[in-house]
PDB file of C-alpha atoms and ligand atoms in Angstrom:
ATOM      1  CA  UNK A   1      -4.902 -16.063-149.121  1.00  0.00           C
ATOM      2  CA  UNK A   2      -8.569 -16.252-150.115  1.00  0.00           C
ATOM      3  CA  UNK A   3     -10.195 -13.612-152.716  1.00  0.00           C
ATOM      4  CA  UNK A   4      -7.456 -14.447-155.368  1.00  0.00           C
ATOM      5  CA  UNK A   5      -9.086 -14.429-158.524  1.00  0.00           C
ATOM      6  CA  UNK A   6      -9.233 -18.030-160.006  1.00  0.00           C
ATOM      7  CA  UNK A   7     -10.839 -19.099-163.757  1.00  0.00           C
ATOM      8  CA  UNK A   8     -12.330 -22.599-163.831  1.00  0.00           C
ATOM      9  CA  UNK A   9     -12.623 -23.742-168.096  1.00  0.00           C
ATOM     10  CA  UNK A  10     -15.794 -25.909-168.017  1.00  0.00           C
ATOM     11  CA  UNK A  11     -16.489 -24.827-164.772  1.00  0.00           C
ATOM     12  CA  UNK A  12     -20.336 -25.468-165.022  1.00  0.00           C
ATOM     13  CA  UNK A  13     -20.323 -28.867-164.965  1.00  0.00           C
ATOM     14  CA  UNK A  14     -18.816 -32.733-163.757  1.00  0.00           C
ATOM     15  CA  UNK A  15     -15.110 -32.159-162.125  1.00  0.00           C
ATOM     16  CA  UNK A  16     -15.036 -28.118-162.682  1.00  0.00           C
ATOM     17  CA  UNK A  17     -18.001 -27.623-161.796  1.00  0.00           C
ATOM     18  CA  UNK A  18     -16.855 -28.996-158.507  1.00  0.00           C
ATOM     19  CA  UNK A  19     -13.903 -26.940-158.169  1.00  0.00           C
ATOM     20  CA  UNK A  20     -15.939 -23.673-159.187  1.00  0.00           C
ATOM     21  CA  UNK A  21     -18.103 -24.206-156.356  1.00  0.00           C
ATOM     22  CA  UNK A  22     -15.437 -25.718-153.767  1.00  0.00           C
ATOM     23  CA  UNK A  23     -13.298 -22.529-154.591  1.00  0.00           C
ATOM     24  CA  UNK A  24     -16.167 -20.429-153.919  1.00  0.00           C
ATOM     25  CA  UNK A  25     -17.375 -21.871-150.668  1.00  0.00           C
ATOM     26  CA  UNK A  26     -13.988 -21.137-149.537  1.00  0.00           C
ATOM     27  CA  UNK A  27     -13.622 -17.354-150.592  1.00  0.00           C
ATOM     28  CA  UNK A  28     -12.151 -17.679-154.140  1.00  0.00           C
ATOM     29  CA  UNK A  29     -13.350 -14.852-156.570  1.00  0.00           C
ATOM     30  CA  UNK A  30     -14.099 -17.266-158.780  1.00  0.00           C
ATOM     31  CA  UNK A  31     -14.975 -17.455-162.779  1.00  0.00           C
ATOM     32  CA  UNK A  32     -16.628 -20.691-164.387  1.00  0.00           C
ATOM     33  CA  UNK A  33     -16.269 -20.736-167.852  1.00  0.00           C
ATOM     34  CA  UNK A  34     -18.508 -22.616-170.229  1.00  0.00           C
ATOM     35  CA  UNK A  35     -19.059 -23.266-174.068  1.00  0.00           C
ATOM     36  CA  UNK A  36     -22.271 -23.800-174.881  1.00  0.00           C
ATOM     37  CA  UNK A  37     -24.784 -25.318-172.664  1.00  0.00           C
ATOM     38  CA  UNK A  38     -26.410 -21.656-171.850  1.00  0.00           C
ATOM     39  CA  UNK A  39     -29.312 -23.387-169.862  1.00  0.00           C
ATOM     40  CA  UNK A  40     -26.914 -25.232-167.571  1.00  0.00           C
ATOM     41  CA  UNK A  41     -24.503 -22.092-167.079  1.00  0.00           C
ATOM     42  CA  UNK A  42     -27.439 -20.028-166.599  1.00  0.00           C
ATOM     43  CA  UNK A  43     -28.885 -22.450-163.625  1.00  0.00           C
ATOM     44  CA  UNK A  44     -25.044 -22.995-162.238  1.00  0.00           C
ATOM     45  CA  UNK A  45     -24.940 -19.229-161.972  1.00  0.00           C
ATOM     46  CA  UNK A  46     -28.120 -18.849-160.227  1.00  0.00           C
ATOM     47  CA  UNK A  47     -27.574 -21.593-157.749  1.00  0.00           C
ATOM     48  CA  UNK A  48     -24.065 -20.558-156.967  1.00  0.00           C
ATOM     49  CA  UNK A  49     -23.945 -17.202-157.218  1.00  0.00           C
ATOM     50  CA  UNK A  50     -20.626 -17.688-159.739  1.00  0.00           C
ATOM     51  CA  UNK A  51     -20.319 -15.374-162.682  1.00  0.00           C
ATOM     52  CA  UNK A  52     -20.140 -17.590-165.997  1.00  0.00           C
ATOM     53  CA  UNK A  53     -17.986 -16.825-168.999  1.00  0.00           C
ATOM     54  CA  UNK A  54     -19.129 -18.364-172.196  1.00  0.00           C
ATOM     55  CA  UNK A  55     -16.187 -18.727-174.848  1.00  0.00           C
ATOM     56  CA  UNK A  56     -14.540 -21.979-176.262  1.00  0.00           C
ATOM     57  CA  UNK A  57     -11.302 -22.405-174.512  1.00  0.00           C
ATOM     58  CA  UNK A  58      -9.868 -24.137-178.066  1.00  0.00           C
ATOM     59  CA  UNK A  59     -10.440 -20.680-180.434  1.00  0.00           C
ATOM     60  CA  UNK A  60      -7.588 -18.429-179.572  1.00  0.00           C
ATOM     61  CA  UNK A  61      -9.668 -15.170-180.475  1.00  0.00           C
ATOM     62  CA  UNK A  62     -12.203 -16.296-178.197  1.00  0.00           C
ATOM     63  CA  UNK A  63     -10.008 -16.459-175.324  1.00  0.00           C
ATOM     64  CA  UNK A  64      -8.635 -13.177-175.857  1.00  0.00           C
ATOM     65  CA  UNK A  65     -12.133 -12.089-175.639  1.00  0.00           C
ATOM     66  CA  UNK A  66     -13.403 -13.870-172.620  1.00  0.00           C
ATOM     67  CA  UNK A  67     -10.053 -12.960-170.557  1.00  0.00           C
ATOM     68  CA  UNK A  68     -10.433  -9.713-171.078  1.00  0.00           C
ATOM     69  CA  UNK A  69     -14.088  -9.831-169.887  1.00  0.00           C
ATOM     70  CA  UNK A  70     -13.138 -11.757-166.814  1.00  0.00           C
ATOM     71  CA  UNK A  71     -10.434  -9.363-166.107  1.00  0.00           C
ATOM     72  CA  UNK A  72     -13.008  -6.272-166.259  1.00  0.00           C
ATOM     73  CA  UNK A  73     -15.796  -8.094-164.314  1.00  0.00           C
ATOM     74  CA  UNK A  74     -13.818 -10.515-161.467  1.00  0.00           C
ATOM     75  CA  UNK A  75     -10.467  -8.868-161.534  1.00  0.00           C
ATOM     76  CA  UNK A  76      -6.741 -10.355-162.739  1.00  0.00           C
ATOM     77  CA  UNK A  77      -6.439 -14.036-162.770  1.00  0.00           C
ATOM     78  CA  UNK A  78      -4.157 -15.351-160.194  1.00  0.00           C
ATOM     79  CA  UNK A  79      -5.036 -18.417-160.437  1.00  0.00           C
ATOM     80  CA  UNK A  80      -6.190 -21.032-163.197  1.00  0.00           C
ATOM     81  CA  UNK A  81      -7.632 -24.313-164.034  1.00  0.00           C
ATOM     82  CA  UNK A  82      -7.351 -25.930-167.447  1.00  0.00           C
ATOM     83  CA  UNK A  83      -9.999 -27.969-167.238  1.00  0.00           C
ATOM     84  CA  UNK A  84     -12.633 -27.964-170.469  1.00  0.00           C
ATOM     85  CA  UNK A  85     -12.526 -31.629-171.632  1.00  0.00           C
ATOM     86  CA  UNK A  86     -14.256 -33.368-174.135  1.00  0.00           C
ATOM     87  CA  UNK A  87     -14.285 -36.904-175.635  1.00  0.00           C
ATOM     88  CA  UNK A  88     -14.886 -38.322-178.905  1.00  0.00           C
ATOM     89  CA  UNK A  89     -13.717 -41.899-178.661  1.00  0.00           C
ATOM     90  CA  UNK A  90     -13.003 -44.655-181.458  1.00  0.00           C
ATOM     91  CA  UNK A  91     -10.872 -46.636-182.068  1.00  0.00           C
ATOM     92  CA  UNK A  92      -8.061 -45.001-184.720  1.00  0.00           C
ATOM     93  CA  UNK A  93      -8.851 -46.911-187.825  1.00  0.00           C
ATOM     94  CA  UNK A  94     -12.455 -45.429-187.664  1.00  0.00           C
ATOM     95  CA  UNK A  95     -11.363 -42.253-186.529  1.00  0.00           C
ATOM     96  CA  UNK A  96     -12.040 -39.292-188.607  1.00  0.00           C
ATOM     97  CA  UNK A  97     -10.137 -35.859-188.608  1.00  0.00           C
ATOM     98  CA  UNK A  98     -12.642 -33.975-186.837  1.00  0.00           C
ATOM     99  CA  UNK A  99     -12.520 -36.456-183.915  1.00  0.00           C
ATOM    100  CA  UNK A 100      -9.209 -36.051-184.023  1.00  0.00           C
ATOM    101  CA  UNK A 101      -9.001 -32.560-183.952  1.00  0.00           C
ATOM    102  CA  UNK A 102     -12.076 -31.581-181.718  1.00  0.00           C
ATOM    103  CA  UNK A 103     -10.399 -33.453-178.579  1.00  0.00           C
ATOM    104  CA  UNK A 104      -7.057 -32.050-179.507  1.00  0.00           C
ATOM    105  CA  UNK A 105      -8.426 -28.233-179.748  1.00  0.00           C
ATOM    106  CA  UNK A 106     -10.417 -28.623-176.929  1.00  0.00           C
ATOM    107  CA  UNK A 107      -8.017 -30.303-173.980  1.00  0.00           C
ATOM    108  CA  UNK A 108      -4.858 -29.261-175.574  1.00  0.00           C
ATOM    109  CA  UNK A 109      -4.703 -25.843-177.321  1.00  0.00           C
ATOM    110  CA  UNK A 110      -7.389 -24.353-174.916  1.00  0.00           C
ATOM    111  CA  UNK A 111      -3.778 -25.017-172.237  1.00  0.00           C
ATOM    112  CA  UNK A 112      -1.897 -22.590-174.431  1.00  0.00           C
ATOM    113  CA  UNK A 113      -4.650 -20.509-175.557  1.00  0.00           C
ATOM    114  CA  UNK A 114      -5.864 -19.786-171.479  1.00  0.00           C
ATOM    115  CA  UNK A 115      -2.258 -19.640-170.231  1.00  0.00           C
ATOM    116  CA  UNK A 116      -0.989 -17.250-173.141  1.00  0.00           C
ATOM    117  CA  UNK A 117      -3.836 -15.078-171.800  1.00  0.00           C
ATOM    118  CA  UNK A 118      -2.923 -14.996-168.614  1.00  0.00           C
ATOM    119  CA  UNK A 119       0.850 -15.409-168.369  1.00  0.00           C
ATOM    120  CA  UNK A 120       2.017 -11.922-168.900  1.00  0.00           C
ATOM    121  CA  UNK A 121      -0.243 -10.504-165.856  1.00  0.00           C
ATOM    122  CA  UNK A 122       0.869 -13.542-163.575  1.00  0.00           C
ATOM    123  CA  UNK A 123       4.439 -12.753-164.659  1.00  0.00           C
ATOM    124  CA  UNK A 124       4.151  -8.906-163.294  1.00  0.00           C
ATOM    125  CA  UNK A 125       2.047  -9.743-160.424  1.00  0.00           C
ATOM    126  CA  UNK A 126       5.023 -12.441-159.187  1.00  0.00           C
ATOM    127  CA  UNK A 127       2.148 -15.043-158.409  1.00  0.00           C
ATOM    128  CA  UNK A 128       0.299 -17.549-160.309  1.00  0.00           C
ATOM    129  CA  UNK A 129      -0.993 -20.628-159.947  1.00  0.00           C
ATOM    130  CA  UNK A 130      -2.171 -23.362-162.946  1.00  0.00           C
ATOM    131  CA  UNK A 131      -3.247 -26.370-162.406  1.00  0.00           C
ATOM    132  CA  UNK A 132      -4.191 -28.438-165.807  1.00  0.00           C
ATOM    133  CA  UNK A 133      -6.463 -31.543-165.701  1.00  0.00           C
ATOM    134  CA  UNK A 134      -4.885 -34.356-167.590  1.00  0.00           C
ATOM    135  CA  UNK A 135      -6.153 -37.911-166.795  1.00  0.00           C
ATOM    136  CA  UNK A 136      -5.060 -41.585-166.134  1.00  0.00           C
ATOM    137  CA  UNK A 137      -5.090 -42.246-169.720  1.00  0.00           C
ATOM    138  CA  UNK A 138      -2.851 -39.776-170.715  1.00  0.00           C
ATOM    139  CA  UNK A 139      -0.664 -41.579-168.510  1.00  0.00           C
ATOM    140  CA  UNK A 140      -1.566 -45.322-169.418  1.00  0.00           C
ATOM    141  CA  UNK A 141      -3.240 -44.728-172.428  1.00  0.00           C
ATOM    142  CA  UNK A 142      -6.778 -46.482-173.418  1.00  0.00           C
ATOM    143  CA  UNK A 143      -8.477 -48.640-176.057  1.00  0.00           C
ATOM    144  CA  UNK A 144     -10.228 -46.260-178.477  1.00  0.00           C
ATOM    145  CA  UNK A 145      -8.761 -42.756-177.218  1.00  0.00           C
ATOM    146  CA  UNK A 146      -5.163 -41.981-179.937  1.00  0.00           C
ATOM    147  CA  UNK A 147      -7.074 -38.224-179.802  1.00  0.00           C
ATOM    148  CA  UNK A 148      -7.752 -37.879-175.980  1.00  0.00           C
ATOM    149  CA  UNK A 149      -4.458 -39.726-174.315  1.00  0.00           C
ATOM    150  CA  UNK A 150      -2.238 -37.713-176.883  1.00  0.00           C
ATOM    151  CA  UNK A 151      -4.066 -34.460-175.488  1.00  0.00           C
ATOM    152  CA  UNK A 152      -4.305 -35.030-171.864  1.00  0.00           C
ATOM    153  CA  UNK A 153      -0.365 -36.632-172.115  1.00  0.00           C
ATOM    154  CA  UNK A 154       0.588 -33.397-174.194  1.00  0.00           C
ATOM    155  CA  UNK A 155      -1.015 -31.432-171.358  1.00  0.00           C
ATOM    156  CA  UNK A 156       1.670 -33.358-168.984  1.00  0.00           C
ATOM    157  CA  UNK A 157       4.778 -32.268-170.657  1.00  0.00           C
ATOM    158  CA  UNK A 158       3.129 -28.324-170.973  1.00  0.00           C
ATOM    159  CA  UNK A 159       2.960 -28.488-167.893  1.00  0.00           C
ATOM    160  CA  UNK A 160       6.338 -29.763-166.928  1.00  0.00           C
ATOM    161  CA  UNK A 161       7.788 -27.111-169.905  1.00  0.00           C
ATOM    162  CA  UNK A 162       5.630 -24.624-167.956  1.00  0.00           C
ATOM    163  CA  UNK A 163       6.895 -24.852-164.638  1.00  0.00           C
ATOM    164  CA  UNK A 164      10.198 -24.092-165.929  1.00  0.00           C
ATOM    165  CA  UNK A 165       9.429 -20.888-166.925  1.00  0.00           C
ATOM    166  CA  UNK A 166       7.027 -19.972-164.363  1.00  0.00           C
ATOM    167  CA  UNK A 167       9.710 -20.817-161.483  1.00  0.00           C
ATOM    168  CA  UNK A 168      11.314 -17.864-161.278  1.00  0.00           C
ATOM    169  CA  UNK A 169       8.127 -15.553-161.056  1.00  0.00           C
ATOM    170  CA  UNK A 170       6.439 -17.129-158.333  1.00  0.00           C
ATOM    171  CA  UNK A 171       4.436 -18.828-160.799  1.00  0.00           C
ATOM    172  CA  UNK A 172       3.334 -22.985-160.162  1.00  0.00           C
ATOM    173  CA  UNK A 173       2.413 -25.089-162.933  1.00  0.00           C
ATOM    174  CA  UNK A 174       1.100 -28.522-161.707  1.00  0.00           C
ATOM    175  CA  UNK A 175      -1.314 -31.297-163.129  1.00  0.00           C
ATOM    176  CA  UNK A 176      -3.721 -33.715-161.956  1.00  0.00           C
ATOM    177  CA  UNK A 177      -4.362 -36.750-163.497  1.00  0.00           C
ATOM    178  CA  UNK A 178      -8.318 -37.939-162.626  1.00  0.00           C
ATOM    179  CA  UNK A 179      -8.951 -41.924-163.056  1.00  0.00           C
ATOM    180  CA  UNK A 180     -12.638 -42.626-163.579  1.00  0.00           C
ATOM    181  CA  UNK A 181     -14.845 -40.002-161.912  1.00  0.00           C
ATOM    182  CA  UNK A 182     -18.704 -40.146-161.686  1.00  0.00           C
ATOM    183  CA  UNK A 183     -19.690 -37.613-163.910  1.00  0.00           C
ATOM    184  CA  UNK A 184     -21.445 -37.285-167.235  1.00  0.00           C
ATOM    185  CA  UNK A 185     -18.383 -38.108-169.362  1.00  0.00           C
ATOM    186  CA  UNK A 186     -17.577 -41.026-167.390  1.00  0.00           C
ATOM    187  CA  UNK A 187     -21.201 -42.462-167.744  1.00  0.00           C
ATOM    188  CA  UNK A 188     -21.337 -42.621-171.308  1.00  0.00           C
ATOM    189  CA  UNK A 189     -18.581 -44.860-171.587  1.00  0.00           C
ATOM    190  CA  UNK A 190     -20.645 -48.638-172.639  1.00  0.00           C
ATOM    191  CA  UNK A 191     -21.960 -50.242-169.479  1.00  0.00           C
ATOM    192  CA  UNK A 192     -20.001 -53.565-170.117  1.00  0.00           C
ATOM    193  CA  UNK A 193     -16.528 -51.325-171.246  1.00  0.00           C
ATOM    194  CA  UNK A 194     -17.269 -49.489-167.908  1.00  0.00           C
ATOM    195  CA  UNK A 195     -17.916 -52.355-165.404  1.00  0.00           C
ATOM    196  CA  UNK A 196     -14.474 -53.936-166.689  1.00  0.00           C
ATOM    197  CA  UNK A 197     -12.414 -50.890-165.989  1.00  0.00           C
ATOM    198  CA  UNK A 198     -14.274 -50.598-162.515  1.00  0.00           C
ATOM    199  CA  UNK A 199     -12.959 -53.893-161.553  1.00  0.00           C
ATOM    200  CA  UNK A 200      -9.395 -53.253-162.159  1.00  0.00           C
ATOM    201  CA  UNK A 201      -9.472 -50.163-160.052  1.00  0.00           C
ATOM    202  CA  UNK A 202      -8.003 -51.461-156.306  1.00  0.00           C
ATOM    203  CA  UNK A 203     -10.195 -49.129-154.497  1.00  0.00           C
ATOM    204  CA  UNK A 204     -13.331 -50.463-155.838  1.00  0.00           C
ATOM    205  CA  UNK A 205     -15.842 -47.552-157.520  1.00  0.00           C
ATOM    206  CA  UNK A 206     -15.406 -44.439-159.509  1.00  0.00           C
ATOM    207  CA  UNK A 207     -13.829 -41.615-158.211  1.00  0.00           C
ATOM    208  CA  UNK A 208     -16.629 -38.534-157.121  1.00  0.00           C
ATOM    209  CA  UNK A 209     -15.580 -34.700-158.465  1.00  0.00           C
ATOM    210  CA  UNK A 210     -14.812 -34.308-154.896  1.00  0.00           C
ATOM    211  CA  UNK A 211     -11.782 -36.431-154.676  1.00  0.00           C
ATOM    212  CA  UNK A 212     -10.009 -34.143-157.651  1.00  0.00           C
ATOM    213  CA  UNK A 213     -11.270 -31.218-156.250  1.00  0.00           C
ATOM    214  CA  UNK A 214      -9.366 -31.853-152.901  1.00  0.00           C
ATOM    215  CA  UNK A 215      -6.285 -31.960-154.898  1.00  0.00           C
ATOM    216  CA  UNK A 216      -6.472 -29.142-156.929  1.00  0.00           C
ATOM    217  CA  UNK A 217      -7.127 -26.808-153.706  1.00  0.00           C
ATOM    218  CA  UNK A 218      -4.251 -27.865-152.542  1.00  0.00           C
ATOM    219  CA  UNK A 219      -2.086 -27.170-155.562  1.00  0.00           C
ATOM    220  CA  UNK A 220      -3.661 -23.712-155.777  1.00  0.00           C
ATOM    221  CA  UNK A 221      -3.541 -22.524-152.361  1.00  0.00           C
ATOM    222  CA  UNK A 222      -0.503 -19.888-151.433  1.00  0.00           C
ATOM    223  CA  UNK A 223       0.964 -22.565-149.375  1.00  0.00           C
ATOM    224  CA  UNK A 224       2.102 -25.230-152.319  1.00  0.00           C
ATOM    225  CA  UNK A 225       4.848 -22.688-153.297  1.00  0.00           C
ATOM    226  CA  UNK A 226       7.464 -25.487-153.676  1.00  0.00           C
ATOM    227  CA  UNK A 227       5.246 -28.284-155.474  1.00  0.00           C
ATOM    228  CA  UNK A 228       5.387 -27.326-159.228  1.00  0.00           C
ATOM    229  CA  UNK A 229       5.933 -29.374-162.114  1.00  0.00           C
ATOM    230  CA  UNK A 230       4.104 -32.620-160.526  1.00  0.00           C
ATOM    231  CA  UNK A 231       1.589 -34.703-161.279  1.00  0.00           C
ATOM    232  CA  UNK A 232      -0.877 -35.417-158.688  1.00  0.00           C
ATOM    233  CA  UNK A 233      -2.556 -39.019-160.105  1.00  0.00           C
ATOM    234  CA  UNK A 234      -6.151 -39.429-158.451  1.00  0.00           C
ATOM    235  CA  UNK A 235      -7.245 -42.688-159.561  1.00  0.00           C
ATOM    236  CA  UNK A 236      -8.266 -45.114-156.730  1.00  0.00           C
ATOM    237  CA  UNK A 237      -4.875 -46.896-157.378  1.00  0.00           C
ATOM    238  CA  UNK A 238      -6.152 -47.574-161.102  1.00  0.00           C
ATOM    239  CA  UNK A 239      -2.411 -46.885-162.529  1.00  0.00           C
ATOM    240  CA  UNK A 240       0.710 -46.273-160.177  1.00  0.00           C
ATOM    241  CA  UNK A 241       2.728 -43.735-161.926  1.00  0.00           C
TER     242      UNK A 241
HETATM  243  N1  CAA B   1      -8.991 -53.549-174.741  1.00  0.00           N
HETATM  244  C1  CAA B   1      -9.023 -54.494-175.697  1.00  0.00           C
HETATM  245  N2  CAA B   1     -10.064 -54.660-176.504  1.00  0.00           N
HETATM  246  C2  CAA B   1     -11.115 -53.857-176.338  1.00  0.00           C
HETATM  247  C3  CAA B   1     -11.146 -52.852-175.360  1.00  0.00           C
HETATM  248  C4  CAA B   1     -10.022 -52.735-174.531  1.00  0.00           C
HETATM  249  N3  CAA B   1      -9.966 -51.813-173.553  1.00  0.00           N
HETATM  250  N4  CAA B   1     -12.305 -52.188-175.441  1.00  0.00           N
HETATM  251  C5  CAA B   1     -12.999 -52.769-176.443  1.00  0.00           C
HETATM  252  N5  CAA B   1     -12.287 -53.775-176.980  1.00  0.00           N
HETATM  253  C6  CAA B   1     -12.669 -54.680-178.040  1.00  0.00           C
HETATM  254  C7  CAA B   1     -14.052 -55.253-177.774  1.00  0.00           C
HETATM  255  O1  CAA B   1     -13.956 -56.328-176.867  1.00  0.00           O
HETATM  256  C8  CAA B   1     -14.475 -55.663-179.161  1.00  0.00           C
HETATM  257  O2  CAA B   1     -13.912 -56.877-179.501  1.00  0.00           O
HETATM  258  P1  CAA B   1     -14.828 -58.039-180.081  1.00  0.00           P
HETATM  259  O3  CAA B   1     -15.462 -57.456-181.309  1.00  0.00           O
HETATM  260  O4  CAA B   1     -13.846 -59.132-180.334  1.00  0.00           O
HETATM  261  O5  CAA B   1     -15.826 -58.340-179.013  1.00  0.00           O
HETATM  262  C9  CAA B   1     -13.844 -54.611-180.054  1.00  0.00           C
HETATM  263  O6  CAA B   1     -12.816 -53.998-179.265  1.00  0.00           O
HETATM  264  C10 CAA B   1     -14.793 -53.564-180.480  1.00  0.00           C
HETATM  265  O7  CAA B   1     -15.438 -53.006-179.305  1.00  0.00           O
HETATM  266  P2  CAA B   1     -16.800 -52.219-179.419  1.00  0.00           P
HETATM  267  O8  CAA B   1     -17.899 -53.138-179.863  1.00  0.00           O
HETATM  268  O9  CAA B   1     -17.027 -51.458-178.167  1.00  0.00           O
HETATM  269  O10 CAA B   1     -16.429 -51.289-180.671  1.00  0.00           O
HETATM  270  P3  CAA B   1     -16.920 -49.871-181.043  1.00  0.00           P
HETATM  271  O11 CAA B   1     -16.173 -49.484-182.268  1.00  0.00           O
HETATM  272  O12 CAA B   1     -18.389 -49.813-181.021  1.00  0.00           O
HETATM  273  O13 CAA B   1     -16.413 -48.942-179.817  1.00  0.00           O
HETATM  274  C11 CAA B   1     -14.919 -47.871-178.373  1.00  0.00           C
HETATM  275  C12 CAA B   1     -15.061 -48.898-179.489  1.00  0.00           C
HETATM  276  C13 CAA B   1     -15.351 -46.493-178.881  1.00  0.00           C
HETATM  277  C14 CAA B   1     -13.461 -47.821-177.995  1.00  0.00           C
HETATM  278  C15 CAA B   1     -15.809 -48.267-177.170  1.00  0.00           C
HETATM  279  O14 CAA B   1     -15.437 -49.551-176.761  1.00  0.00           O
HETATM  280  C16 CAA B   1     -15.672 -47.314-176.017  1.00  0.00           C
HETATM  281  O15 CAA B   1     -16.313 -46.266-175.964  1.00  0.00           O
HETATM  282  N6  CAA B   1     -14.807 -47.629-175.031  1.00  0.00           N
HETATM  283  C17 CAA B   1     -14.589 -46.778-173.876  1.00  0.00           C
HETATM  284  C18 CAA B   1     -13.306 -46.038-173.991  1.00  0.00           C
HETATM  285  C19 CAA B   1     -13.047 -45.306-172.698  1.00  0.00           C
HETATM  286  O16 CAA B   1     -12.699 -45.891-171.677  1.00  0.00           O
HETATM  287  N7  CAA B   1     -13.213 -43.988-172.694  1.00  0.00           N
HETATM  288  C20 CAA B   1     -13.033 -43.225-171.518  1.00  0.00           C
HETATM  289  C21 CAA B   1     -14.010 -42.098-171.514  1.00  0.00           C
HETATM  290  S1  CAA B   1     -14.048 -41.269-169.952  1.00  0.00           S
HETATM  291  C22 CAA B   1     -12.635 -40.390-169.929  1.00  0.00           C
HETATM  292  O17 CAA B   1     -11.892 -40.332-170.862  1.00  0.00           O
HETATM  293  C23 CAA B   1     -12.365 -39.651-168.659  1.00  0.00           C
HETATM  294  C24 CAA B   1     -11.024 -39.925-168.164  1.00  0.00           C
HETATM  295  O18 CAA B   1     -10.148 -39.067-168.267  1.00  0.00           O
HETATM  296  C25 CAA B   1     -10.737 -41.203-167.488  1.00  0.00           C
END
């Protein structure tokens, strides 16, 4: 069913900013939530015609606030997208706390702090439909990322834990895991760091926001009533899970 209400965190930019739009086009009411880049959100919104919701998806108080705007301006979310990422990479002995604790805030909490949100509604409605964006090296880990593999593999098992609960309320908790996608993230990784990890990927470039995208339409359409729980692993072959 199209017009379902769906909330895209970091939906401005890179990977959600290419669900936001691909939800759109096909007749999603759809919300892109950002946290700070005002001149971005503000250009997104014009080009797109998509309402933008600033609020950072790790403060719980914020959420509360930005849901309940979303509700009053789109409508009830039906469906939602975890999908605000950030890195801060190093390895762990250089590591300090607030590189530590940004990436966990921001990919982690912001799952419990948007779902909390939501959950009741989806609950009384009998529908829902999550999808969380982990990544490959949640799954495999990676060289300099303790902070982001722990979050985007914590975001695996939520998800899992999720789905359990959701089940019986016609509510689907799913992930995908992105490899390397061409996007802004992806291109400040070092040149030389990046050129190795493009050679051990079997299908032989980066992955385009498009690829994910196609998988999380999939996951949130009506139809995937029986897929919940999985992980969907779009990596170009990168790690076979
Ligand atoms: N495995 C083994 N050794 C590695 C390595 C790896 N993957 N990467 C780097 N090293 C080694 C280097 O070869 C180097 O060794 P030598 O000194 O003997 O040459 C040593 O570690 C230090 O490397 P750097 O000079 O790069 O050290 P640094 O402290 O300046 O930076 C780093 C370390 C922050 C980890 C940097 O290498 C880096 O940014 N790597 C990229 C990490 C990465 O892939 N991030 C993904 C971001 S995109 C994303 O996360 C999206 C997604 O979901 C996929």
């Amino acid at each position: 069913m199209t017009g379902r209400v769906a909330l895209v965190t970091g939906g401005t930019r890179g990977i959600g900013g290419g669900i936001s739009r691909e939800l759109h086009e096909a007749g999603y009411r759809v919300a892109a939530n950002y946290a700070g880049n005002d001149e971005r959100a503000r250009q997104f919104e014009e080009e797109t015609g998509i309402p933008v919701f600033r609020f950072d998806a790790g403060k719980f108080e914020d959420v509360q606030r930005g849901i309940a705007d979303v509700v009053e301006r789109v409508g009830p979310v039906e469906v939602l997208v975890n999908n605000a990422g950030i890195t801060r990479d190093s390895t762990l002995h250089k590591m300090s706390f607030e590189q530590w604790d940004d990436v966990i805030r921001t990919n982690l909490t912001s799952c419990f702090n948007l779902c909390r949100a939501v959950i009741e509604s989806m609950r009384e409605r009998k529908f829902g439909r999550i999808v969380n964006v982990g990544s490959v090296n949640g799954q495999a880990g990676q060289y300099g990322q303790v902070n982001y593999a722990a979050s985007k593999s914590g975001m695996h098992g939520f998800t899992k834990a999720l789905a359990q609960e959701g089940a019986a309320y016609g509510i689907t908790v799913n992930a995908v895991a992105p490899g390397y996608v061409n996007t802004e993230m992806v291109r400040a990784v070092p040149e030389k760091v990046l050129e190795k990890i493009i050679r051990r990927i079997p299908v032989g470039r980066l992955g385009e926001p498009h690829d994910i995208v196609r998988a999380v339409f999939y996951l949130v359409s009506d139809e995937a009533d029986f897929i919940t729980g999985s992980t969907v692993s779009v990596n170009g072959g990168q790690h076979m899970y």
